[in-house]
mmCIF file of C-alpha atoms in Angstrom:
data_model
loop_
_atom_site.group_PDB
_atom_site.id
_atom_site.type_symbol
_atom_site.label_atom_id
_atom_site.label_comp_id
_atom_site.label_asym_id
_atom_site.label_seq_id
_atom_site.Cartn_x
_atom_site.Cartn_y
_atom_site.Cartn_z
ATOM 1 C CA MET A 1 0.078 0.003 -0.051
ATOM 2 C CA SER A 2 1.282 3.348 -0.847
ATOM 3 C CA GLU A 3 2.020 5.631 2.124
ATOM 4 C CA ILE A 4 -0.763 7.831 3.481
ATOM 5 C CA ILE A 5 0.300 11.421 4.322
ATOM 6 C CA LEU A 6 -1.962 13.444 6.506
ATOM 7 C CA HIS A 7 -1.497 17.182 6.320
ATOM 8 C CA GLY A 8 -2.896 18.886 9.391
ATOM 9 C CA TYR A 9 -2.437 20.974 12.473
ATOM 10 C CA TRP A 10 -2.284 19.132 15.885
ATOM 11 C CA ARG A 11 -5.214 21.020 17.439
ATOM 12 C CA SER A 12 -7.590 21.013 14.445
ATOM 13 C CA SER A 13 -10.702 19.100 15.201
ATOM 14 C CA ALA A 14 -11.192 18.348 11.456
ATOM 15 C CA VAL A 15 -7.878 16.639 11.415
ATOM 16 C CA TYR A 16 -8.620 15.043 14.663
ATOM 17 C CA ARG A 17 -11.635 13.339 12.889
ATOM 18 C CA VAL A 18 -9.425 11.814 10.148
ATOM 19 C CA ARG A 19 -6.765 10.628 12.781
ATOM 20 C CA ILE A 20 -9.567 8.721 14.518
ATOM 21 C CA ALA A 21 -10.889 7.148 11.364
ATOM 22 C CA LEU A 22 -7.431 6.083 10.269
ATOM 23 C CA ASN A 23 -6.777 4.538 13.566
ATOM 24 C CA LEU A 24 -10.082 2.667 13.718
ATOM 25 C CA LYS A 25 -9.116 1.176 10.372
ATOM 26 C CA HIS A 26 -5.597 0.332 11.601
ATOM 27 C CA LEU A 27 -4.018 2.326 8.739
ATOM 28 C CA ASP A 28 -0.351 3.578 9.107
ATOM 29 C CA TYR A 29 0.078 7.334 8.166
ATOM 30 C CA GLN A 30 2.621 10.200 8.176
ATOM 31 C CA GLN A 31 1.717 13.448 9.609
ATOM 32 C CA ILE A 32 3.005 16.809 8.257
ATOM 33 C CA GLY A 33 1.927 19.798 10.451
ATOM 34 C CA HIS A 34 1.062 23.315 9.275
ATOM 35 C CA ASP A 35 0.644 25.981 11.981
ATOM 36 C CA LEU A 36 -2.730 27.603 11.434
ATOM 37 C CA ARG A 37 -1.791 30.295 13.903
ATOM 38 C CA THR A 38 1.046 31.631 11.804
ATOM 39 C CA GLY A 39 -0.645 31.147 8.445
ATOM 40 C CA GLU A 40 1.343 28.234 7.181
ATOM 41 C CA GLN A 41 -1.709 26.733 5.521
ATOM 42 C CA ASN A 42 -1.734 29.781 3.167
ATOM 43 C CA THR A 43 1.792 29.262 1.742
ATOM 44 C CA PRO A 44 1.987 28.681 -1.977
ATOM 45 C CA ALA A 45 3.517 25.246 -1.224
ATOM 46 C CA TYR A 46 0.585 24.060 0.833
ATOM 47 C CA LYS A 47 -1.994 25.596 -1.549
ATOM 48 C CA ALA A 48 -0.446 23.704 -4.363
ATOM 49 C CA ILE A 49 -1.652 20.587 -2.346
ATOM 50 C CA ALA A 50 -4.854 22.012 -0.957
ATOM 51 C CA PRO A 51 -6.101 25.012 -3.018
ATOM 52 C CA ALA A 52 -8.474 26.302 -0.316
ATOM 53 C CA GLY A 53 -5.667 26.418 2.206
ATOM 54 C CA LEU A 54 -7.477 24.277 4.737
ATOM 55 C CA VAL A 55 -6.596 21.209 6.732
ATOM 56 C CA PRO A 56 -6.836 18.288 6.513
ATOM 57 C CA ALA A 57 -5.519 17.080 3.293
ATOM 58 C CA VAL A 58 -4.439 13.572 2.633
ATOM 59 C CA GLU A 59 -2.007 12.403 -0.094
ATOM 60 C CA HIS A 60 -2.101 8.780 -1.296
ATOM 61 C CA ALA A 61 -1.021 7.075 -4.443
ATOM 62 C CA GLY A 62 -0.487 10.293 -6.349
ATOM 63 C CA GLN A 63 -3.937 11.853 -5.376
ATOM 64 C CA VAL A 64 -4.872 14.513 -2.867
ATOM 65 C CA TYR A 65 -8.183 14.390 -0.956
ATOM 66 C CA VAL A 66 -9.508 17.313 1.076
ATOM 67 C CA GLN A 67 -12.481 17.995 3.370
ATOM 68 C CA SER A 68 -12.749 15.651 6.369
ATOM 69 C CA LEU A 69 -16.035 14.224 5.530
ATOM 70 C CA ALA A 70 -15.070 13.368 2.070
ATOM 71 C CA ILE A 71 -11.702 11.938 3.348
ATOM 72 C CA ILE A 72 -13.480 9.747 5.838
ATOM 73 C CA GLU A 73 -16.053 8.626 3.172
ATOM 74 C CA TRP A 74 -13.083 7.719 0.925
ATOM 75 C CA LEU A 75 -11.301 5.848 3.659
ATOM 76 C CA GLU A 76 -14.585 3.825 4.209
ATOM 77 C CA GLU A 77 -14.947 2.897 0.526
ATOM 78 C CA ARG A 78 -11.288 2.273 -0.019
ATOM 79 C CA TRP A 79 -10.723 0.138 3.172
ATOM 80 C CA PRO A 80 -14.203 -1.235 4.162
ATOM 81 C CA ASN A 81 -12.878 -3.393 6.966
ATOM 82 C CA ALA A 82 -13.528 -2.015 10.412
ATOM 83 C CA PRO A 83 -16.552 -0.199 8.911
ATOM 84 C CA LEU A 84 -17.456 3.322 10.040
ATOM 85 C CA LEU A 85 -20.901 3.100 8.722
ATOM 86 C CA PRO A 86 -23.590 0.488 9.700
ATOM 87 C CA GLY A 87 -24.964 -2.003 7.188
ATOM 88 C CA ALA A 88 -28.425 -0.796 6.615
ATOM 89 C CA ILE A 89 -29.074 2.099 4.140
ATOM 90 C CA GLU A 90 -31.434 3.794 6.524
ATOM 91 C CA GLN A 91 -28.838 3.507 9.396
ATOM 92 C CA ARG A 92 -26.065 4.935 7.284
ATOM 93 C CA ALA A 93 -28.181 7.910 6.518
ATOM 94 C CA ILE A 94 -28.660 8.601 10.184
ATOM 95 C CA VAL A 95 -24.968 8.334 10.971
ATOM 96 C CA ARG A 96 -24.149 10.632 8.058
ATOM 97 C CA ALA A 97 -26.628 13.110 9.428
ATOM 98 C CA MET A 98 -25.068 13.108 12.813
ATOM 99 C CA ALA A 99 -21.584 13.715 11.220
ATOM 100 C CA THR A 100 -22.898 16.340 9.015
ATOM 101 C CA THR A 101 -24.600 18.147 11.846
ATOM 102 C CA ILE A 102 -21.163 18.876 13.178
ATOM 103 C CA ALA A 103 -19.270 19.218 9.812
ATOM 104 C CA ALA A 104 -21.833 21.660 8.397
ATOM 105 C CA ASP A 105 -23.876 23.195 11.155
ATOM 106 C CA ILE A 106 -21.471 23.576 14.105
ATOM 107 C CA HIS A 107 -17.754 23.553 13.148
ATOM 108 C CA PRO A 108 -17.772 26.086 10.214
ATOM 109 C CA LEU A 109 -19.200 28.664 12.399
ATOM 110 C CA ASN A 110 -16.492 28.242 15.009
ATOM 111 C CA ASN A 111 -13.283 27.352 13.302
ATOM 112 C CA LEU A 112 -10.249 29.547 13.689
ATOM 113 C CA ARG A 113 -10.541 31.648 10.494
ATOM 114 C CA ILE A 114 -14.135 32.705 11.382
ATOM 115 C CA LEU A 115 -13.207 33.660 14.828
ATOM 116 C CA LYS A 116 -10.318 35.662 13.590
ATOM 117 C CA TYR A 117 -12.602 37.360 11.121
ATOM 118 C CA LEU A 118 -15.125 38.306 13.802
ATOM 119 C CA LYS A 119 -12.332 39.774 16.011
ATOM 120 C CA LYS A 120 -10.383 41.700 13.374
ATOM 121 C CA ASP A 121 -12.790 42.748 10.592
ATOM 122 C CA PHE A 122 -15.863 43.103 12.732
ATOM 123 C CA GLU A 123 -13.991 44.175 15.837
ATOM 124 C CA ARG A 124 -15.954 42.014 18.172
ATOM 125 C CA GLU A 125 -14.979 41.697 21.865
ATOM 126 C CA GLN A 126 -13.696 38.270 23.069
ATOM 127 C CA GLU A 127 -16.864 37.961 25.207
ATOM 128 C CA GLN A 128 -18.994 38.370 22.137
ATOM 129 C CA ILE A 129 -16.995 35.807 20.191
ATOM 130 C CA ASP A 130 -17.193 33.307 23.178
ATOM 131 C CA SER A 131 -20.983 33.923 23.192
ATOM 132 C CA TRP A 132 -21.122 33.176 19.414
ATOM 133 C CA VAL A 133 -19.174 29.951 19.848
ATOM 134 C CA ALA A 134 -21.388 28.756 22.799
ATOM 135 C CA HIS A 135 -24.629 29.571 20.899
ATOM 136 C CA TRP A 136 -23.754 27.471 17.772
ATOM 137 C CA ILE A 137 -22.214 24.682 19.603
ATOM 138 C CA GLY A 138 -25.340 24.629 21.898
ATOM 139 C CA GLU A 139 -27.771 24.610 18.925
ATOM 140 C CA GLY A 140 -26.036 21.668 17.242
ATOM 141 C CA PHE A 141 -25.494 19.703 20.377
ATOM 142 C CA ALA A 142 -29.103 19.976 21.316
ATOM 143 C CA ALA A 143 -30.001 18.262 18.037
ATOM 144 C CA LEU A 144 -27.487 15.629 18.486
ATOM 145 C CA GLU A 145 -28.602 14.899 22.007
ATOM 146 C CA VAL A 146 -31.959 13.900 20.571
ATOM 147 C CA LEU A 147 -30.462 11.745 17.808
ATOM 148 C CA ILE A 148 -28.070 10.086 20.317
ATOM 149 C CA ASP A 149 -30.916 9.422 22.629
ATOM 150 C CA ARG A 150 -32.850 7.832 19.873
ATOM 151 C CA HIS A 151 -30.075 5.840 18.197
ATOM 152 C CA GLY A 152 -27.198 5.502 20.537
ATOM 153 C CA ASP A 153 -26.334 2.379 22.514
ATOM 154 C CA GLY A 154 -23.129 3.344 24.315
ATOM 155 C CA TYR A 155 -21.716 5.021 21.150
ATOM 156 C CA ALA A 156 -23.350 7.853 19.307
ATOM 157 C CA PHE A 157 -25.086 5.332 17.112
ATOM 158 C CA GLY A 158 -25.430 1.739 18.233
ATOM 159 C CA GLU A 159 -22.918 -0.361 20.027
ATOM 160 C CA PHE A 160 -19.806 0.212 18.021
ATOM 161 C CA PRO A 161 -17.904 3.351 16.962
ATOM 162 C CA THR A 162 -19.043 4.945 13.664
ATOM 163 C CA MET A 163 -18.352 8.073 11.570
ATOM 164 C CA ALA A 164 -20.622 9.956 14.045
ATOM 165 C CA ASP A 165 -18.153 9.275 16.813
ATOM 166 C CA CYS A 166 -15.293 10.428 14.590
ATOM 167 C CA PHE A 167 -16.917 13.873 14.447
ATOM 168 C CA LEU A 168 -18.502 13.984 17.963
ATOM 169 C CA VAL A 169 -15.336 13.469 20.028
ATOM 170 C CA PRO A 170 -13.285 16.348 18.346
ATOM 171 C CA GLN A 171 -16.247 18.679 18.684
ATOM 172 C CA VAL A 172 -16.727 17.908 22.320
ATOM 173 C CA TYR A 173 -12.952 18.664 22.724
ATOM 174 C CA ASN A 174 -13.548 22.049 21.137
ATOM 175 C CA ALA A 175 -16.498 22.716 23.411
ATOM 176 C CA GLU A 176 -14.416 21.941 26.450
ATOM 177 C CA ARG A 177 -11.559 24.297 25.267
ATOM 178 C CA PHE A 178 -14.192 27.048 25.067
ATOM 179 C CA GLY A 179 -15.434 26.241 28.486
ATOM 180 C CA ILE A 180 -18.981 25.417 27.365
ATOM 181 C CA ASP A 181 -21.346 23.854 29.932
ATOM 182 C CA LEU A 182 -22.126 20.321 28.679
ATOM 183 C CA THR A 183 -24.465 19.318 31.384
ATOM 184 C CA PRO A 184 -27.661 19.779 29.287
ATOM 185 C CA PHE A 185 -26.376 17.033 26.999
ATOM 186 C CA PRO A 186 -25.953 13.906 29.062
ATOM 187 C CA LYS A 187 -26.411 11.302 26.320
ATOM 188 C CA LEU A 188 -23.958 13.168 23.989
ATOM 189 C CA THR A 189 -21.295 13.437 26.733
ATOM 190 C CA ALA A 190 -21.732 9.804 27.704
ATOM 191 C CA ALA A 191 -21.215 8.662 24.132
ATOM 192 C CA ALA A 192 -18.095 10.862 23.800
ATOM 193 C CA GLU A 193 -16.640 9.508 27.055
ATOM 194 C CA LYS A 194 -17.122 5.971 25.843
ATOM 195 C CA ALA A 195 -15.503 6.747 22.497
ATOM 196 C CA ARG A 196 -12.544 8.571 24.132
ATOM 197 C CA ALA A 197 -11.859 5.342 26.060
ATOM 198 C CA HIS A 198 -11.338 3.479 22.817
ATOM 199 C CA PRO A 199 -7.627 3.160 21.917
ATOM 200 C CA ALA A 200 -8.184 4.497 18.422
ATOM 201 C CA PHE A 201 -9.671 7.637 19.819
ATOM 202 C CA ALA A 202 -7.171 7.961 22.729
ATOM 203 C CA ALA A 203 -4.233 7.671 20.212
ATOM 204 C CA ALA A 204 -5.659 10.474 18.092
ATOM 205 C CA HIS A 205 -5.959 13.074 20.856
ATOM 206 C CA PRO A 206 -4.423 16.415 19.998
ATOM 207 C CA ASP A 207 -2.015 16.480 22.956
ATOM 208 C CA LEU A 208 -0.314 13.349 21.614
ATOM 209 C CA GLN A 209 0.480 14.586 18.098
ATOM 210 C CA PRO A 210 3.737 15.921 16.729
ATOM 211 C CA GLY A 211 4.129 19.672 17.530
ATOM 212 C CA ALA A 212 1.472 19.556 20.317
ATOM 213 C CA GLU A 213 1.842 22.157 23.006
ATOM 214 C CA THR A 214 0.361 21.018 26.332
ATOM 215 C CA ALA A 215 1.001 24.162 28.305
#
């Protein structure tokens, strides 16, 4: 198998998702870091790999794949063992909906470039930015709480980790970094804690990645 190269940033939740998926599928990969705080993702060298200047990007066998959801779908189709989606079509749609709630409804409104834009171009105070983050995470988590209550059985969906957990755990990590109260979401937090105890999730934690700063 050709080497898998994962371009990312140690604290990026989108990259965190892909690491979890790679670990669940027992795939070896090399990581190359790009510090988002200093703008390394905007260098011509990196934009030649990922034109939007976003992480993650994955290189494999001469191809480049971008966007975490698309990358994880590709991993699922390319290496179907240790599946991240359940067998039934209806169940797969539910798991994809859970993942997309995070990928489309929560994370884009709270990622670093949006928060920088709010602060610099709209001159928002940090208190206002923190309120913005808490609002959109709370809205999305409220919806996920209902879905996990309906379909979870230990993990976010069913008894085994799925794509939904690959997205949930990093988003909970983000929520905790922002100091958001998660007590209104007991089913969601319980599912995240169970997933975190899985070796594939534990090994993907940002603090264990190359370049991580634990202070």
